[in-house]
Amino acid sequence: MHRMILTVALAWMVSFGAPQIVYSMDKKCVSTMSKEVKDKIIAMAEKSKKDKKGLTIYLSGQSVAVVVTELIGTELIVGKNREYDQVMIRVDQISGLAMN
């Protein structure tokens, strides 16, 4: 019963944008992005900016297609698409990238 309540509470928190920190029994489990993964994301964003090629960014079940216009350090990717002149995306929230 206790596990079911925790599962329902976690599903509710994730679906309403709460910080995604999960507790496994008594230990805190935080998903952190390695430096290698972050570097690859930045490299793909730089390639999109340099070549003016589209980049599809996957964020927690959603996808955003952009052409990167600016990188702010290693924390933010700024781009634009048909709908918006400026889209800002936090690198630590990215779950996947796609580029031709």
N, CA, C and O atoms as CSV, one atom per row, in Angstrom:
chain,resi,resn,atom,element,x,y,z
A,1,MET,N,N,0.830,-1.190,0.000
A,1,MET,CA,C,0.000,0.000,0.000
A,1,MET,C,C,0.878,1.259,0.000
A,1,MET,O,O,0.615,2.218,-0.725
A,2,HIS,N,N,1.932,1.226,0.838
A,2,HIS,CA,C,2.836,2.369,0.942
A,2,HIS,C,C,3.535,2.621,-0.399
A,2,HIS,O,O,3.682,3.769,-0.818
A,3,ARG,N,N,3.960,1.553,-1.062
A,3,ARG,CA,C,4.637,1.679,-2.357
A,3,ARG,C,C,3.682,2.242,-3.412
A,3,ARG,O,O,4.098,3.050,-4.243
A,4,MET,N,N,2.412,1.829,-3.394
A,4,MET,CA,C,1.439,2.324,-4.360
A,4,MET,C,C,1.214,3.830,-4.164
A,4,MET,O,O,1.120,4.571,-5.143
A,5,ILE,N,N,1.129,4.278,-2.931
A,5,ILE,CA,C,0.942,5.698,-2.647
A,5,ILE,C,C,2.146,6.497,-3.158
A,5,ILE,O,O,1.979,7.564,-3.748
A,6,LEU,N,N,3.355,5.979,-2.932
A,6,LEU,CA,C,4.553,6.657,-3.418
A,6,LEU,C,C,4.572,6.721,-4.945
A,6,LEU,O,O,4.962,7.741,-5.514
A,7,THR,N,N,4.157,5.651,-5.609
A,7,THR,CA,C,4.128,5.624,-7.070
A,7,THR,C,C,3.145,6.639,-7.615
A,7,THR,O,O,3.460,7.363,-8.559
A,8,VAL,N,N,1.958,6.700,-7.034
A,8,VAL,CA,C,0.950,7.665,-7.476
A,8,VAL,C,C,1.438,9.094,-7.219
A,8,VAL,O,O,1.255,9.968,-8.066
A,9,ALA,N,N,2.047,9.335,-6.080
A,9,ALA,CA,C,2.556,10.672,-5.756
A,9,ALA,C,C,3.665,11.072,-6.717
A,9,ALA,O,O,3.720,12.220,-7.159
A,10,LEU,N,N,4.545,10.139,-7.042
A,10,LEU,CA,C,5.633,10.427,-7.978
A,10,LEU,C,C,5.086,10.729,-9.363
A,10,LEU,O,O,5.542,11.671,-10.011
A,11,ALA,N,N,4.121,9.954,-9.828
A,11,ALA,CA,C,3.518,10.197,-11.145
A,11,ALA,C,C,2.848,11.567,-11.182
A,11,ALA,O,O,2.944,12.276,-12.183
A,12,TRP,N,N,2.180,11.941,-10.110
A,12,TRP,CA,C,1.531,13.250,-10.042
A,12,TRP,C,C,2.571,14.359,-10.080
A,12,TRP,O,O,2.389,15.345,-10.793
A,13,MET,N,N,3.662,14.217,-9.323
A,13,MET,CA,C,4.700,15.241,-9.276
A,13,MET,C,C,5.365,15.423,-10.636
A,13,MET,O,O,5.589,16.553,-11.070
A,14,VAL,N,N,5.683,14.321,-11.310
A,14,VAL,CA,C,6.356,14.395,-12.607
A,14,VAL,C,C,5.443,15.031,-13.641
A,14,VAL,O,O,5.896,15.853,-14.438
A,15,SER,N,N,4.158,14.667,-13.643
A,15,SER,CA,C,3.252,15.204,-14.654
A,15,SER,C,C,2.943,16.684,-14.443
A,15,SER,O,O,2.520,17.353,-15.385
A,16,PHE,N,N,3.138,17.209,-13.249
A,16,PHE,CA,C,2.886,18.627,-13.007
A,16,PHE,C,C,4.172,19.427,-12.877
A,16,PHE,O,O,4.148,20.547,-12.365
A,17,GLY,N,N,5.292,18.879,-13.328
A,17,GLY,CA,C,6.538,19.627,-13.427
A,17,GLY,C,C,7.294,19.817,-12.126
A,17,GLY,O,O,8.100,20.742,-12.024
A,18,ALA,N,N,7.067,18.986,-11.140
A,18,ALA,CA,C,7.825,19.092,-9.901
A,18,ALA,C,C,9.261,18.626,-10.151
A,18,ALA,O,O,9.507,17.871,-11.092
A,19,PRO,N,N,10.201,19.060,-9.331
A,19,PRO,CA,C,11.576,18.595,-9.507
A,19,PRO,C,C,11.622,17.072,-9.492
A,19,PRO,O,O,10.982,16.424,-8.664
A,20,GLN,N,N,12.380,16.522,-10.409
A,20,GLN,CA,C,12.391,15.073,-10.562
A,20,GLN,C,C,13.468,14.445,-9.695
A,20,GLN,O,O,14.517,14.032,-10.188
A,21,ILE,N,N,13.202,14.378,-8.416
A,21,ILE,CA,C,14.089,13.738,-7.462
A,21,ILE,C,C,13.347,12.518,-6.936
A,21,ILE,O,O,12.228,12.627,-6.436
A,22,VAL,N,N,13.973,11.374,-7.053
A,22,VAL,CA,C,13.316,10.127,-6.693
A,22,VAL,C,C,14.036,9.523,-5.492
A,22,VAL,O,O,15.265,9.547,-5.421
A,23,TYR,N,N,13.282,8.991,-4.566
A,23,TYR,CA,C,13.849,8.330,-3.411
A,23,TYR,C,C,13.683,6.829,-3.586
A,23,TYR,O,O,12.575,6.345,-3.819
A,24,SER,N,N,14.766,6.102,-3.475
A,24,SER,CA,C,14.725,4.654,-3.519
A,24,SER,C,C,14.917,4.167,-2.089
A,24,SER,O,O,16.023,4.191,-1.549
A,25,MET,N,N,13.841,3.734,-1.504
A,25,MET,CA,C,13.807,3.347,-0.095
A,25,MET,C,C,14.261,4.529,0.759
A,25,MET,O,O,13.464,5.433,1.007
A,26,ASP,N,N,15.507,4.552,1.214
A,26,ASP,CA,C,15.946,5.642,2.069
A,26,ASP,C,C,17.047,6.480,1.428
A,26,ASP,O,O,17.584,7.382,2.071
A,27,LYS,N,N,17.399,6.195,0.154
A,27,LYS,CA,C,18.477,6.916,-0.510
A,27,LYS,C,C,17.936,7.801,-1.620
A,27,LYS,O,O,17.035,7.402,-2.359
A,28,LYS,N,N,18.475,8.974,-1.732
A,28,LYS,CA,C,18.084,9.921,-2.755
A,28,LYS,C,C,18.779,9.553,-4.072
A,28,LYS,O,O,19.997,9.379,-4.098
A,29,CYS,N,N,18.016,9.434,-5.164
A,29,CYS,CA,C,18.564,9.102,-6.476
A,29,CYS,C,C,18.327,10.287,-7.400
A,29,CYS,O,O,17.188,10.552,-7.786
A,30,VAL,N,N,19.373,10.992,-7.755
A,30,VAL,CA,C,19.243,12.149,-8.632
A,30,VAL,C,C,19.951,11.837,-9.939
A,30,VAL,O,O,21.116,11.438,-9.946
A,31,SER,N,N,19.242,12.021,-11.041
A,31,SER,CA,C,19.835,11.799,-12.349
A,31,SER,C,C,20.635,13.030,-12.734
A,31,SER,O,O,20.069,14.105,-12.932
A,32,THR,N,N,21.944,12.880,-12.841
A,32,THR,CA,C,22.783,14.003,-13.239
A,32,THR,C,C,23.385,13.712,-14.598
A,32,THR,O,O,23.644,12.558,-14.940
A,33,MET,N,N,23.604,14.750,-15.360
A,33,MET,CA,C,24.156,14.624,-16.692
A,33,MET,C,C,25.679,14.633,-16.596
A,33,MET,O,O,26.259,15.496,-15.937
A,34,SER,N,N,26.323,13.671,-17.254
A,34,SER,CA,C,27.779,13.629,-17.222
A,34,SER,C,C,28.347,14.741,-18.097
A,34,SER,O,O,27.663,15.278,-18.967
A,35,LYS,N,N,29.592,15.069,-17.852
A,35,LYS,CA,C,30.259,16.118,-18.622
A,35,LYS,C,C,30.363,15.707,-20.090
A,35,LYS,O,O,30.228,16.548,-20.979
A,36,GLU,N,N,30.599,14.436,-20.344
A,36,GLU,CA,C,30.712,13.939,-21.719
A,36,GLU,C,C,29.405,14.142,-22.495
A,36,GLU,O,O,29.425,14.575,-23.647
A,37,VAL,N,N,28.281,13.832,-21.865
A,37,VAL,CA,C,26.978,14.000,-22.518
A,37,VAL,C,C,26.700,15.482,-22.759
A,37,VAL,O,O,26.242,15.865,-23.836
A,38,LYS,N,N,26.978,16.308,-21.759
A,38,LYS,CA,C,26.763,17.747,-21.900
A,38,LYS,C,C,27.613,18.317,-23.035
A,38,LYS,O,O,27.148,19.167,-23.794
A,39,ASP,N,N,28.866,17.847,-23.151
A,39,ASP,CA,C,29.750,18.303,-24.224
A,39,ASP,C,C,29.214,17.920,-25.603
A,39,ASP,O,O,29.319,18.702,-26.548
A,40,LYS,N,N,28.640,16.720,-25.722
A,40,LYS,CA,C,28.080,16.286,-27.006
A,40,LYS,C,C,26.849,17.112,-27.380
A,40,LYS,O,O,26.654,17.442,-28.550
A,41,ILE,N,N,26.020,17.446,-26.390
A,41,ILE,CA,C,24.850,18.292,-26.642
A,41,ILE,C,C,25.302,19.663,-27.134
A,41,ILE,O,O,24.752,20.191,-28.100
A,42,ILE,N,N,26.299,20.236,-26.473
A,42,ILE,CA,C,26.817,21.553,-26.868
A,42,ILE,C,C,27.436,21.477,-28.261
A,42,ILE,O,O,27.270,22.404,-29.054
A,43,ALA,N,N,28.149,20.387,-28.578
A,43,ALA,CA,C,28.761,20.236,-29.899
A,43,ALA,C,C,27.699,20.190,-30.993
A,43,ALA,O,O,27.868,20.812,-32.042
A,44,MET,N,N,26.600,19.456,-30.760
A,44,MET,CA,C,25.521,19.408,-31.752
A,44,MET,C,C,24.855,20.770,-31.901
A,44,MET,O,O,24.481,21.159,-33.007
A,45,ALA,N,N,24.705,21.493,-30.802
A,45,ALA,CA,C,24.105,22.830,-30.867
A,45,ALA,C,C,25.014,23.787,-31.635
A,45,ALA,O,O,24.529,24.604,-32.418
A,46,GLU,N,N,26.321,23.694,-31.418
A,46,GLU,CA,C,27.259,24.541,-32.151
A,46,GLU,C,C,27.234,24.231,-33.646
A,46,GLU,O,O,27.323,25.137,-34.474
A,47,LYS,N,N,27.112,22.948,-33.986
A,47,LYS,CA,C,27.027,22.552,-35.397
A,47,LYS,C,C,25.752,23.114,-36.028
A,47,LYS,O,O,25.781,23.580,-37.167
A,48,SER,N,N,24.648,23.075,-35.306
A,48,SER,CA,C,23.399,23.643,-35.805
A,48,SER,C,C,23.552,25.139,-36.049
A,48,SER,O,O,23.059,25.665,-37.046
A,49,LYS,N,N,24.235,25.819,-35.136
A,49,LYS,CA,C,24.434,27.264,-35.274
A,49,LYS,C,C,25.338,27.573,-36.464
A,49,LYS,O,O,25.047,28.462,-37.264
A,50,LYS,N,N,26.430,26.834,-36.570
A,50,LYS,CA,C,27.418,27.088,-37.624
A,50,LYS,C,C,26.855,26.799,-39.015
A,50,LYS,O,O,27.015,27.600,-39.935
A,51,ASP,N,N,26.189,25.641,-39.163
A,51,ASP,CA,C,25.676,25.208,-40.466
A,51,ASP,C,C,24.264,25.701,-40.746
A,51,ASP,O,O,23.739,25.494,-41.840
A,52,LYS,N,N,23.640,26.356,-39.758
A,52,LYS,CA,C,22.240,26.802,-39.864
A,52,LYS,C,C,21.322,25.635,-40.229
A,52,LYS,O,O,20.456,25.745,-41.096
A,53,LYS,N,N,21.543,24.511,-39.535
A,53,LYS,CA,C,20.747,23.302,-39.733
A,53,LYS,C,C,19.780,23.143,-38.569
A,53,LYS,O,O,20.047,23.588,-37.453
A,54,GLY,N,N,18.665,22.506,-38.848
A,54,GLY,CA,C,17.668,22.276,-37.818
A,54,GLY,C,C,18.126,21.251,-36.802
A,54,GLY,O,O,18.879,20.331,-37.122
A,55,LEU,N,N,17.666,21.420,-35.580
A,55,LEU,CA,C,17.977,20.529,-34.470
A,55,LEU,C,C,16.671,20.254,-33.736
A,55,LEU,O,O,15.982,21.186,-33.320
A,56,THR,N,N,16.333,18.985,-33.576
A,56,THR,CA,C,15.148,18.627,-32.809
A,56,THR,C,C,15.595,18.273,-31.404
A,56,THR,O,O,16.440,17.398,-31.212
A,57,ILE,N,N,15.028,18.954,-30.428
A,57,ILE,CA,C,15.386,18.758,-29.025
A,57,ILE,C,C,14.212,18.103,-28.322
A,57,ILE,O,O,13.083,18.587,-28.393
A,58,TYR,N,N,14.487,16.999,-27.643
A,58,TYR,CA,C,13.455,16.256,-26.910
A,58,TYR,C,C,13.552,16.596,-25.432
A,58,TYR,O,O,14.608,16.470,-24.813
A,59,LEU,N,N,12.414,17.033,-24.878
A,59,LEU,CA,C,12.330,17.451,-23.487
A,59,LEU,C,C,11.146,16.769,-22.818
A,59,LEU,O,O,9.999,17.096,-23.121
A,60,SER,N,N,11.393,15.862,-21.946
A,60,SER,CA,C,10.357,15.181,-21.154
A,60,SER,C,C,9.074,14.893,-21.934
A,60,SER,O,O,7.990,15.324,-21.542
A,61,GLY,N,N,9.209,14.168,-23.030
A,61,GLY,CA,C,8.040,13.754,-23.797
A,61,GLY,C,C,7.608,14.708,-24.889
A,61,GLY,O,O,6.713,14.374,-25.665
A,62,GLN,N,N,8.203,15.868,-24.979
A,62,GLN,CA,C,7.880,16.850,-26.013
A,62,GLN,C,C,9.089,17.038,-26.915
A,62,GLN,O,O,10.218,16.741,-26.522
A,63,SER,N,N,8.850,17.530,-28.122
A,63,SER,CA,C,9.973,17.846,-29.006
A,63,SER,C,C,9.824,19.271,-29.518
A,63,SER,O,O,8.720,19.756,-29.764
A,64,VAL,N,N,10.969,19.926,-29.670
A,64,VAL,CA,C,11.013,21.299,-30.149
A,64,VAL,C,C,12.035,21.345,-31.275
A,64,VAL,O,O,13.202,21.014,-31.070
A,65,ALA,N,N,11.603,21.752,-32.459
A,65,ALA,CA,C,12.509,21.890,-33.597
A,65,ALA,C,C,12.988,23.335,-33.643
A,65,ALA,O,O,12.176,24.260,-33.661
A,66,VAL,N,N,14.308,23.533,-33.661
A,66,VAL,CA,C,14.888,24.867,-33.691
A,66,VAL,C,C,16.118,24.893,-34.586
A,66,VAL,O,O,16.690,23.855,-34.918
A,67,VAL,N,N,16.503,26.082,-34.961
A,67,VAL,CA,C,17.830,26.353,-35.500
A,67,VAL,C,C,18.517,27.170,-34.421
A,67,VAL,O,O,18.022,28.227,-34.028
A,68,VAL,N,N,19.647,26.690,-33.943
A,68,VAL,CA,C,20.332,27.355,-32.831
A,68,VAL,C,C,20.891,28.695,-33.300
A,68,VAL,O,O,21.541,28.782,-34.342
A,69,THR,N,N,20.626,29.736,-32.514
A,69,THR,CA,C,21.132,31.068,-32.827
A,69,THR,C,C,22.202,31.526,-31.842
A,69,THR,O,O,23.016,32.392,-32.161
A,70,GLU,N,N,22.198,30.941,-30.643
A,70,GLU,CA,C,23.133,31.391,-29.608
A,70,GLU,C,C,23.269,30.318,-28.544
A,70,GLU,O,O,22.318,29.594,-28.250
A,71,LEU,N,N,24.458,30.223,-27.969
A,71,LEU,CA,C,24.703,29.372,-26.809
A,71,LEU,C,C,25.116,30.278,-25.660
A,71,LEU,O,O,26.012,31.109,-25.809
A,72,ILE,N,N,24.478,30.123,-24.538
A,72,ILE,CA,C,24.824,30.917,-23.357
A,72,ILE,C,C,25.564,29.989,-22.407
A,72,ILE,O,O,24.954,29.225,-21.658
A,73,GLY,N,N,26.885,30.069,-22.452
A,73,GLY,CA,C,27.720,29.174,-21.662
A,73,GLY,C,C,27.444,27.737,-22.044
A,73,GLY,O,O,27.297,27.411,-23.222
A,74,THR,N,N,27.377,26.885,-21.048
A,74,THR,CA,C,26.998,25.489,-21.271
A,74,THR,C,C,25.662,25.200,-20.613
A,74,THR,O,O,25.315,24.042,-20.379
A,75,GLU,N,N,24.914,26.251,-20.316
A,75,GLU,CA,C,23.656,26.093,-19.596
A,75,GLU,C,C,22.417,26.267,-20.459
A,75,GLU,O,O,21.408,25.605,-20.214
A,76,LEU,N,N,22.461,27.146,-21.471
A,76,LEU,CA,C,21.279,27.451,-22.269
A,76,LEU,C,C,21.565,27.380,-23.759
A,76,LEU,O,O,22.630,27.776,-24.233
A,77,ILE,N,N,20.578,26.862,-24.482
A,77,ILE,CA,C,20.588,26.888,-25.939
A,77,ILE,C,C,19.461,27.821,-26.362
A,77,ILE,O,O,18.318,27.660,-25.934
A,78,VAL,N,N,19.789,28.793,-27.200
A,78,VAL,CA,C,18.792,29.736,-27.709
A,78,VAL,C,C,18.642,29.459,-29.196
A,78,VAL,O,O,19.629,29.367,-29.926
A,79,GLY,N,N,17.398,29.326,-29.636
A,79,GLY,CA,C,17.146,29.059,-31.039
A,79,GLY,C,C,15.890,29.756,-31.509
A,79,GLY,O,O,15.252,30.500,-30.764
A,80,LYS,N,N,15.546,29.501,-32.761
A,80,LYS,CA,C,14.306,30.043,-33.314
A,80,LYS,C,C,13.712,28.985,-34.227
A,80,LYS,O,O,14.405,28.087,-34.705
A,81,ASN,N,N,12.404,29.115,-34.459
A,81,ASN,CA,C,11.716,28.232,-35.391
A,81,ASN,C,C,10.615,29.019,-36.093
A,81,ASN,O,O,10.550,30.242,-35.971
A,82,ARG,N,N,9.763,28.332,-36.814
A,82,ARG,CA,C,8.710,29.025,-37.572
A,82,ARG,C,C,7.735,29.773,-36.674
A,82,ARG,O,O,7.219,30.830,-37.039
A,83,GLU,N,N,7.494,29.219,-35.514
A,83,GLU,CA,C,6.480,29.786,-34.632
A,83,GLU,C,C,7.009,30.893,-33.721
A,83,GLU,O,O,6.308,31.866,-33.444
A,84,TYR,N,N,8.263,30.737,-33.254
A,84,TYR,CA,C,8.818,31.676,-32.285
A,84,TYR,C,C,10.142,32.245,-32.777
A,84,TYR,O,O,10.935,31.549,-33.411
A,85,ASP,N,N,10.369,33.523,-32.475
A,85,ASP,CA,C,11.628,34.168,-32.825
A,85,ASP,C,C,12.747,33.775,-31.871
A,85,ASP,O,O,13.922,33.810,-32.236
A,86,GLN,N,N,12.381,33.401,-30.650
A,86,GLN,CA,C,13.389,33.035,-29.670
A,86,GLN,C,C,12.852,31.938,-28.756
A,86,GLN,O,O,11.786,32.074,-28.154
A,87,VAL,N,N,13.610,30.854,-28.666
A,87,VAL,CA,C,13.280,29.735,-27.791
A,87,VAL,C,C,14.510,29.464,-26.935
A,87,VAL,O,O,15.599,29.246,-27.466
A,88,MET,N,N,14.344,29.475,-25.601
A,88,MET,CA,C,15.461,29.193,-24.695
A,88,MET,C,C,15.233,27.842,-24.040
A,88,MET,O,O,14.155,27.567,-23.514
A,89,ILE,N,N,16.268,26.995,-24.079
A,89,ILE,CA,C,16.159,25.646,-23.538
A,89,ILE,C,C,17.341,25.385,-22.611
A,89,ILE,O,O,18.495,25.584,-22.990
A,90,ARG,N,N,17.041,24.937,-21.395
A,90,ARG,CA,C,18.091,24.579,-20.446
A,90,ARG,C,C,18.707,23.242,-20.847
A,90,ARG,O,O,17.987,22.273,-21.088
A,91,VAL,N,N,20.015,23.188,-20.919
A,91,VAL,CA,C,20.723,21.982,-21.347
A,91,VAL,C,C,20.446,20.819,-20.406
A,91,VAL,O,O,20.316,19.684,-20.865
A,92,ASP,N,N,20.352,21.066,-19.112
A,92,ASP,CA,C,20.146,19.972,-18.160
A,92,ASP,C,C,18.745,19.351,-18.245
A,92,ASP,O,O,18.500,18.320,-17.617
A,93,GLN,N,N,17.829,19.949,-18.999
A,93,GLN,CA,C,16.478,19.405,-19.169
A,93,GLN,C,C,16.332,18.582,-20.443
A,93,GLN,O,O,15.279,17.987,-20.669
A,94,ILE,N,N,17.364,18.537,-21.278
A,94,ILE,CA,C,17.302,17.830,-22.554
A,94,ILE,C,C,17.428,16.334,-22.329
A,94,ILE,O,O,18.309,15.870,-21.605
A,95,SER,N,N,16.517,15.577,-22.971
A,95,SER,CA,C,16.612,14.123,-22.883
A,95,SER,C,C,17.063,13.503,-24.194
A,95,SER,O,O,17.381,12.314,-24.230
A,96,GLY,N,N,17.099,14.281,-25.282
A,96,GLY,CA,C,17.589,13.749,-26.551
A,96,GLY,C,C,17.682,14.818,-27.619
A,96,GLY,O,O,17.037,15.862,-27.521
A,97,LEU,N,N,18.492,14.557,-28.650
A,97,LEU,CA,C,18.674,15.473,-29.779
A,97,LEU,C,C,18.648,14.684,-31.080
A,97,LEU,O,O,19.008,13.507,-31.108
A,98,ALA,N,N,18.220,15.337,-32.155
A,98,ALA,CA,C,18.262,14.724,-33.488
A,98,ALA,C,C,18.618,15.792,-34.505
A,98,ALA,O,O,18.108,16.911,-34.461
A,99,MET,N,N,19.522,15.416,-35.442
A,99,MET,CA,C,19.924,16.342,-36.506
A,99,MET,C,C,20.312,15.509,-37.719
A,99,MET,O,O,20.899,14.435,-37.582
A,100,ASN,N,N,19.978,16.011,-38.917
A,100,ASN,CA,C,20.386,15.330,-40.155
A,100,ASN,C,C,21.812,15.669,-40.472
A,100,ASN,O,O,22.351,15.199,-41.474
